[in-house]
Amino acid sequence: LTRVIKTKIELAPPVLLLETVPNPLGLMSHAQIVDLARNAILLSLLVSAPMLAVSLGIGLAVSIFQSVTQIQEQTLVFLPKLIGVSAIFLVALPWMVQLLVKFTTELFRGLPQFAA
């Protein structure tokens, strides 16, 4: 029983095996592709989160106002959302550009590593 446990513990995870396999064609490994995709998805979530949160909050507040006052106008929520999202976009724009430039710079610096 102890030999089976030791054998299972000593096995390398599949990600490490993918990185150590030589790639004769010079293509990217699966681990690199997954890492790039994960970073791109996380960056897109970070960049869009402030505007989505404000839009959600304004939509919730306007819908509560509509249900309390029994005003059933569907276009009433459009202008507050537009103003709120635009304001947050202008406030968060330097931060978003900084994140995007950092990601792009790291991506371009890693191009030789991905091609080799």
Short mmCIF file of C-alpha atoms in Angstrom, two decimals:
data_model
loop_
_atom_site.label_atom_id
_atom_site.label_comp_id
_atom_site.label_asym_id
_atom_site.label_seq_id
_atom_site.Cartn_x
_atom_site.Cartn_y
_atom_site.Cartn_z
CA LEU A 1 0.00 0.00 0.00
CA THR A 2 2.83 2.44 0.76
CA ARG A 3 4.51 1.76 -2.57
CA VAL A 4 1.35 2.66 -4.45
CA ILE A 5 1.03 5.92 -2.54
CA LYS A 6 4.69 6.81 -3.12
CA THR A 7 4.33 6.09 -6.82
CA LYS A 8 1.30 8.36 -7.08
CA ILE A 9 3.00 11.18 -5.19
CA GLU A 10 6.13 11.03 -7.28
CA LEU A 11 4.29 11.41 -10.58
CA ALA A 12 4.64 14.82 -12.17
CA PRO A 13 1.49 16.76 -12.99
CA PRO A 14 0.52 16.77 -16.67
CA VAL A 15 1.33 20.47 -17.07
CA LEU A 16 4.96 19.88 -16.19
CA LEU A 17 5.11 17.00 -18.62
CA LEU A 18 3.81 19.23 -21.42
CA GLU A 19 6.50 21.82 -20.77
CA THR A 20 9.34 19.30 -20.77
CA VAL A 21 8.36 17.55 -24.02
CA PRO A 22 10.55 18.88 -26.84
CA ASN A 23 8.65 20.49 -29.65
CA PRO A 24 10.39 19.79 -32.98
CA LEU A 25 8.16 22.12 -35.01
CA GLY A 26 8.73 25.16 -32.78
CA LEU A 27 5.03 25.48 -31.98
CA MET A 28 3.59 26.69 -28.72
CA SER A 29 2.90 24.08 -26.07
CA HIS A 30 -0.55 23.46 -24.68
CA ALA A 31 0.43 24.99 -21.36
CA GLN A 32 1.50 28.24 -23.04
CA ILE A 33 -1.73 28.45 -25.01
CA VAL A 34 -3.85 27.84 -21.92
CA ASP A 35 -1.85 30.39 -19.94
CA LEU A 36 -2.24 33.06 -22.64
CA ALA A 37 -5.98 32.39 -22.95
CA ARG A 38 -6.44 32.48 -19.17
CA ASN A 39 -4.58 35.79 -18.90
CA ALA A 40 -6.57 37.30 -21.77
CA ILE A 41 -9.90 36.25 -20.24
CA LEU A 42 -8.93 37.58 -16.81
CA LEU A 43 -7.83 40.86 -18.35
CA SER A 44 -11.09 41.25 -20.24
CA LEU A 45 -13.02 40.56 -17.04
CA LEU A 46 -10.96 43.13 -15.14
CA VAL A 47 -11.41 45.78 -17.80
CA SER A 48 -15.15 45.30 -18.16
CA ALA A 49 -16.02 44.73 -14.49
CA PRO A 50 -16.37 48.40 -13.38
CA MET A 51 -18.75 49.28 -16.21
CA LEU A 52 -20.78 46.10 -15.79
CA ALA A 53 -21.08 46.64 -12.04
CA VAL A 54 -22.29 50.22 -12.50
CA SER A 55 -24.76 49.14 -15.18
CA LEU A 56 -26.07 46.39 -12.92
CA GLY A 57 -26.43 48.75 -9.96
CA ILE A 58 -28.20 51.45 -11.95
CA GLY A 59 -30.50 48.91 -13.59
CA LEU A 60 -31.40 47.45 -10.21
CA ALA A 61 -32.04 50.89 -8.70
CA VAL A 62 -34.22 52.01 -11.62
CA SER A 63 -36.18 48.74 -11.61
CA ILE A 64 -36.85 49.11 -7.88
CA PHE A 65 -37.96 52.71 -8.51
CA GLN A 66 -40.23 51.54 -11.33
CA SER A 67 -41.82 48.83 -9.23
CA VAL A 68 -42.39 51.18 -6.29
CA THR A 69 -43.93 53.94 -8.42
CA GLN A 70 -45.59 51.49 -10.85
CA ILE A 71 -44.10 53.28 -13.85
CA GLN A 72 -43.68 50.68 -16.56
CA GLU A 73 -41.64 52.67 -19.06
CA GLN A 74 -38.99 50.44 -20.66
CA THR A 75 -36.84 53.30 -21.96
CA LEU A 76 -36.53 54.93 -18.54
CA VAL A 77 -33.45 52.87 -17.61
CA PHE A 78 -31.50 53.68 -20.78
CA LEU A 79 -30.36 57.25 -20.03
CA PRO A 80 -29.17 56.66 -16.42
CA LYS A 81 -27.22 53.57 -17.54
CA LEU A 82 -25.67 55.47 -20.43
CA ILE A 83 -24.59 58.34 -18.16
CA GLY A 84 -23.30 56.03 -15.42
CA VAL A 85 -21.34 53.73 -17.71
CA SER A 86 -19.88 56.70 -19.60
CA ALA A 87 -18.76 58.35 -16.36
CA ILE A 88 -17.15 55.17 -15.04
CA PHE A 89 -15.51 54.58 -18.40
CA LEU A 90 -13.92 58.03 -18.32
CA VAL A 91 -12.83 57.64 -14.69
CA ALA A 92 -11.40 54.13 -15.16
CA LEU A 93 -9.91 54.72 -18.62
CA PRO A 94 -6.30 55.38 -17.43
CA TRP A 95 -6.35 52.23 -15.31
CA MET A 96 -7.79 50.14 -18.15
CA VAL A 97 -5.26 51.47 -20.66
CA GLN A 98 -2.44 50.75 -18.21
CA LEU A 99 -3.59 47.12 -17.85
CA LEU A 100 -3.97 46.67 -21.60
CA VAL A 101 -0.56 48.19 -22.36
CA LYS A 102 1.10 46.02 -19.72
CA PHE A 103 -0.52 42.86 -21.14
CA THR A 104 0.39 43.78 -24.71
CA THR A 105 3.98 44.60 -23.75
CA GLU A 106 4.38 41.27 -21.95
CA LEU A 107 2.85 39.48 -24.92
CA PHE A 108 5.24 41.11 -27.40
CA ARG A 109 8.24 40.45 -25.15
CA GLY A 110 7.28 36.79 -24.96
CA LEU A 111 6.94 36.29 -28.72
CA PRO A 112 10.45 34.85 -29.14
CA GLN A 113 9.77 32.41 -26.31
CA PHE A 114 6.49 31.32 -27.90
CA ALA A 115 8.02 30.81 -31.32
CA ALA A 116 11.06 28.90 -30.06
#
